[in-house]
Short mmCIF file of C-alpha atoms in Angstrom, two decimals:
data_model
loop_
_atom_site.label_atom_id
_atom_site.label_comp_id
_atom_site.label_asym_id
_atom_site.label_seq_id
_atom_site.Cartn_x
_atom_site.Cartn_y
_atom_site.Cartn_z
CA UNK A 1 41.83 99.64 68.50
CA UNK A 2 38.70 101.48 69.64
CA UNK A 3 38.18 98.89 72.36
CA UNK A 4 41.66 99.44 73.76
CA UNK A 5 41.15 103.21 73.73
CA UNK A 6 37.83 102.87 75.59
CA UNK A 7 39.37 100.62 78.26
CA UNK A 8 42.30 102.95 78.81
CA UNK A 9 39.96 105.96 79.14
CA UNK A 10 37.84 104.14 81.71
CA UNK A 11 40.90 103.05 83.69
CA UNK A 12 42.25 106.61 83.75
CA UNK A 13 38.89 107.89 85.00
CA UNK A 14 38.84 105.23 87.71
CA UNK A 15 42.30 106.33 88.87
CA UNK A 16 41.23 109.98 88.95
CA UNK A 17 38.03 109.23 90.88
CA UNK A 18 40.00 107.21 93.43
CA UNK A 19 42.52 110.04 93.68
CA UNK A 20 39.74 112.51 94.50
CA UNK A 21 38.39 110.09 97.14
CA UNK A 22 41.84 109.86 98.71
CA UNK A 23 42.13 113.64 98.79
CA UNK A 24 38.76 113.86 100.57
CA UNK A 25 39.78 111.17 103.07
CA UNK A 26 43.02 113.02 103.75
CA UNK A 27 41.22 116.34 104.25
CA UNK A 28 38.63 114.72 106.54
CA UNK A 29 41.24 113.09 108.77
CA UNK A 30 43.40 116.23 108.71
CA UNK A 31 40.41 118.29 109.89
CA UNK A 32 39.90 115.91 112.81
CA UNK A 33 43.66 115.99 113.47
CA UNK A 34 43.65 119.79 113.71
CA UNK A 35 40.45 120.09 115.72
CA UNK A 36 40.71 117.24 118.25
CA UNK A 37 43.75 114.95 118.39
CA UNK A 38 42.56 113.34 121.62
CA UNK A 39 39.28 112.28 120.06
CA UNK A 40 41.22 110.91 117.11
CA UNK A 41 43.27 108.69 119.44
CA UNK A 42 40.18 107.63 121.39
CA UNK A 43 38.36 106.61 118.22
CA UNK A 44 41.26 104.36 117.19
CA UNK A 45 41.46 102.59 120.54
CA UNK A 46 37.69 102.13 120.97
CA UNK A 47 36.32 98.64 120.14
CA UNK A 48 33.77 98.45 117.33
CA UNK A 49 31.20 97.03 119.77
CA UNK A 50 31.16 100.45 121.42
CA UNK A 51 30.14 102.08 118.13
CA UNK A 52 31.50 102.55 114.61
CA UNK A 53 33.71 105.63 114.31
CA UNK A 54 35.54 107.35 111.45
CA UNK A 55 38.71 105.45 112.35
CA UNK A 56 36.84 102.14 112.17
CA UNK A 57 35.48 103.05 108.73
CA UNK A 58 39.01 103.87 107.59
CA UNK A 59 40.28 100.57 109.00
CA UNK A 60 37.59 98.61 107.15
CA UNK A 61 38.33 100.49 103.93
CA UNK A 62 42.06 99.85 104.23
CA UNK A 63 41.56 96.15 105.00
CA UNK A 64 39.17 95.65 102.07
CA UNK A 65 41.63 97.45 99.83
CA UNK A 66 44.41 95.03 100.79
CA UNK A 67 42.23 91.92 100.56
CA UNK A 68 41.42 92.93 96.98
CA UNK A 69 45.14 92.94 96.26
CA UNK A 70 45.54 89.47 97.76
CA UNK A 71 42.53 88.25 95.78
CA UNK A 72 42.42 90.67 92.82
CA UNK A 73 39.29 91.13 90.76
CA UNK A 74 39.32 90.64 87.01
CA UNK A 75 39.06 94.35 86.19
CA UNK A 76 42.16 95.79 87.83
CA UNK A 77 45.10 97.83 86.63
CA UNK A 78 47.70 96.04 84.55
CA UNK A 79 50.32 97.16 87.05
CA UNK A 80 48.75 94.75 89.53
CA UNK A 81 47.36 92.20 87.11
CA UNK A 82 50.77 91.44 85.58
CA UNK A 83 51.50 89.19 88.55
CA UNK A 84 48.77 86.81 87.42
CA UNK A 85 49.17 84.06 84.83
CA UNK A 86 46.20 84.93 82.60
CA UNK A 87 47.40 88.30 81.17
CA UNK A 88 50.90 87.00 80.45
CA UNK A 89 51.76 86.89 76.74
CA UNK A 90 55.21 85.50 76.10
CA UNK A 91 57.63 87.29 73.80
CA UNK A 92 58.84 84.50 71.56
CA UNK A 93 62.55 83.81 71.79
CA UNK A 94 63.25 86.23 74.64
CA UNK A 95 66.70 85.96 76.22
CA UNK A 96 66.83 84.10 79.53
CA UNK A 97 70.17 85.79 80.22
CA UNK A 98 68.70 89.26 79.72
CA UNK A 99 65.79 88.33 81.97
CA UNK A 100 68.21 87.18 84.67
CA UNK A 101 70.17 90.43 84.37
CA UNK A 102 66.96 92.44 84.53
CA UNK A 103 65.88 90.61 87.70
CA UNK A 104 69.25 91.20 89.36
CA UNK A 105 69.21 94.90 88.53
CA UNK A 106 65.63 95.37 89.70
CA UNK A 107 66.24 93.44 92.91
CA UNK A 108 69.26 95.60 93.75
CA UNK A 109 67.26 98.78 93.15
CA UNK A 110 64.30 97.51 95.15
CA UNK A 111 66.54 96.79 98.14
CA UNK A 112 67.77 100.39 97.95
CA UNK A 113 64.15 101.59 98.00
CA UNK A 114 63.38 99.38 100.99
CA UNK A 115 66.46 100.61 102.88
CA UNK A 116 65.64 104.26 102.18
CA UNK A 117 62.03 103.76 103.24
CA UNK A 118 62.87 101.96 106.49
CA UNK A 119 65.50 104.54 107.47
CA UNK A 120 63.11 107.39 106.67
CA UNK A 121 60.32 105.89 108.78
CA UNK A 122 62.67 104.88 111.57
CA UNK A 123 62.94 108.59 112.30
CA UNK A 124 59.19 108.83 112.92
CA UNK A 125 59.30 105.57 114.85
CA UNK A 126 61.98 106.97 117.16
CA UNK A 127 60.04 110.21 117.64
CA UNK A 128 56.98 108.16 118.58
CA UNK A 129 58.84 105.84 120.96
CA UNK A 130 60.40 108.85 122.71
CA UNK A 131 56.89 110.35 122.95
CA UNK A 132 57.77 113.42 120.91
CA UNK A 133 54.88 112.61 118.59
CA UNK A 134 51.80 110.52 119.37
CA UNK A 135 49.23 108.17 117.88
CA UNK A 136 47.31 110.95 116.06
CA UNK A 137 50.54 112.00 114.33
CA UNK A 138 51.22 108.42 113.20
CA UNK A 139 47.66 108.11 111.90
CA UNK A 140 48.04 111.38 110.02
CA UNK A 141 51.34 110.18 108.54
CA UNK A 142 49.65 106.96 107.39
CA UNK A 143 46.80 108.84 105.73
CA UNK A 144 49.36 111.14 104.09
CA UNK A 145 51.09 108.07 102.66
CA UNK A 146 47.65 106.86 101.54
CA UNK A 147 47.33 110.03 99.47
CA UNK A 148 50.93 109.93 98.28
CA UNK A 149 50.37 106.45 96.86
CA UNK A 150 48.19 107.92 94.11
CA UNK A 151 50.35 111.01 93.74
CA UNK A 152 53.13 108.59 92.81
CA UNK A 153 50.86 106.87 90.27
CA UNK A 154 49.38 109.97 88.63
CA UNK A 155 51.74 112.89 89.25
CA UNK A 156 55.30 112.10 90.33
CA UNK A 157 57.05 109.12 91.92
CA UNK A 158 60.49 109.75 93.46
CA UNK A 159 61.22 106.02 93.60
CA UNK A 160 60.52 105.66 89.89
CA UNK A 161 62.61 108.62 88.77
CA UNK A 162 65.46 108.50 91.28
CA UNK A 163 66.00 104.79 91.94
CA UNK A 164 63.97 102.24 89.97
CA UNK A 165 64.13 104.07 86.59
CA UNK A 166 61.15 102.10 85.25
CA UNK A 167 59.02 103.56 82.44
CA UNK A 168 55.69 103.48 84.25
CA UNK A 169 53.63 101.81 86.98
CA UNK A 170 52.71 98.95 84.66
CA UNK A 171 56.41 98.05 84.47
CA UNK A 172 57.12 98.82 88.14
CA UNK A 173 58.97 96.10 90.08
CA UNK A 174 57.68 97.36 93.43
CA UNK A 175 54.15 98.38 92.45
CA UNK A 176 52.45 96.30 95.17
CA UNK A 177 54.75 97.57 97.90
CA UNK A 178 52.36 100.48 98.33
CA UNK A 179 50.38 99.07 101.25
CA UNK A 180 53.49 98.04 103.16
CA UNK A 181 54.85 101.57 102.74
CA UNK A 182 51.49 103.10 103.60
CA UNK A 183 51.12 101.24 106.88
CA UNK A 184 54.76 101.24 108.02
CA UNK A 185 53.97 103.86 110.74
CA UNK A 186 51.33 101.51 112.17
CA UNK A 187 54.06 99.06 113.20
CA UNK A 188 55.03 101.36 116.06
CA UNK A 189 51.49 101.76 117.42
CA UNK A 190 50.60 98.83 119.69
CA UNK A 191 46.95 98.37 118.85
CA UNK A 192 44.80 95.74 117.14
CA UNK A 193 43.70 98.08 114.37
CA UNK A 194 47.20 99.38 113.64
CA UNK A 195 48.99 96.02 113.76
CA UNK A 196 46.30 94.27 111.71
CA UNK A 197 46.87 96.86 108.97
CA UNK A 198 50.64 96.54 109.06
CA UNK A 199 50.80 92.75 109.11
CA UNK A 200 48.14 92.40 106.42
CA UNK A 201 50.25 94.75 104.29
CA UNK A 202 53.17 92.37 104.89
CA UNK A 203 51.03 89.54 103.48
CA UNK A 204 50.40 91.63 100.34
CA UNK A 205 54.12 92.34 100.04
CA UNK A 206 55.17 88.71 100.57
CA UNK A 207 52.60 87.48 98.04
CA UNK A 208 53.98 89.89 95.45
CA UNK A 209 57.59 88.92 96.13
CA UNK A 210 56.86 85.18 95.96
CA UNK A 211 55.15 85.58 92.58
CA UNK A 212 58.01 87.75 91.34
CA UNK A 213 60.58 85.17 92.44
CA UNK A 214 58.69 82.29 90.82
CA UNK A 215 57.61 84.09 87.63
CA UNK A 216 59.95 87.01 86.85
CA UNK A 217 59.08 86.72 83.15
CA UNK A 218 55.68 88.24 83.92
CA UNK A 219 57.29 91.46 85.16
CA UNK A 220 59.58 92.32 82.22
CA UNK A 221 58.40 93.87 78.97
CA UNK A 222 61.17 91.97 77.19
CA UNK A 223 59.42 88.69 78.00
CA UNK A 224 55.81 89.80 78.47
CA UNK A 225 54.07 91.49 75.54
CA UNK A 226 51.30 92.75 77.82
CA UNK A 227 53.73 95.21 79.46
CA UNK A 228 54.83 96.79 76.20
CA UNK A 229 53.58 100.32 75.52
CA UNK A 230 51.76 99.27 72.33
CA UNK A 231 49.63 96.81 74.33
CA UNK A 232 49.04 98.94 77.43
CA UNK A 233 45.40 99.31 78.48
CA UNK A 234 45.91 101.73 81.39
CA UNK A 235 47.59 104.80 79.86
CA UNK A 236 47.84 106.50 83.26
CA UNK A 237 51.44 107.37 82.47
CA UNK A 238 50.22 109.95 79.94
CA UNK A 239 49.08 112.31 82.72
CA UNK A 240 52.34 111.93 84.62
CA UNK A 241 54.44 112.43 81.49
CA UNK A 242 52.46 115.52 80.56
CA UNK A 243 53.03 117.00 84.02
CA UNK A 244 56.74 116.18 83.92
CA UNK A 245 57.07 117.62 80.39
CA UNK A 246 55.45 120.90 81.40
CA UNK A 247 57.38 121.24 84.66
#
């Protein structure tokens, strides 16, 4: 019992440290955005051979972050790790029919999320294509999504509460959609750095969906003991629930 408590405390601290880092990244890019948009665009379009810039550092960080989702390390959040075979602990005698119904319901809700997200970002895409906003604005939007990813995990997630209705991130059907959502604005920017981020995020998304289609039993608490609250090692939902309770 003490071991589980220690692991959950460490995982919560890791989330909070990463959240602070994302806030600092957002503030750093926002400062550059306010002070010199032209330099921001130049840095993105400059090859690395000409010198490493802030945008190149961000690109490397984002790419490493996604590679670690394609090839996850052993010590990762259960929300991500549930896709793997090793943590799966079968609930004996679970109903195949209930699992099938769960998958159908979650798939329908996830398609709603995808539709809402694409329509929402199509607005920014149109503004960019009509040159109402530019590359710096799309970069800033991406970094804002980067921050929002952890706001959804630790504070409030509109997709969870309004559409998916899942208990927590550990049980979230679309948990590893985050990178695809984060880099959606980069689809509209015709650049090696932007497109490499977007299409790598598509690889992360496709990998997740293939595993979900082949092993849906890993993603449902009714068939996987690991996802049940009593066995949770993350406990990050406690912060979110406390915030929601006091709001």
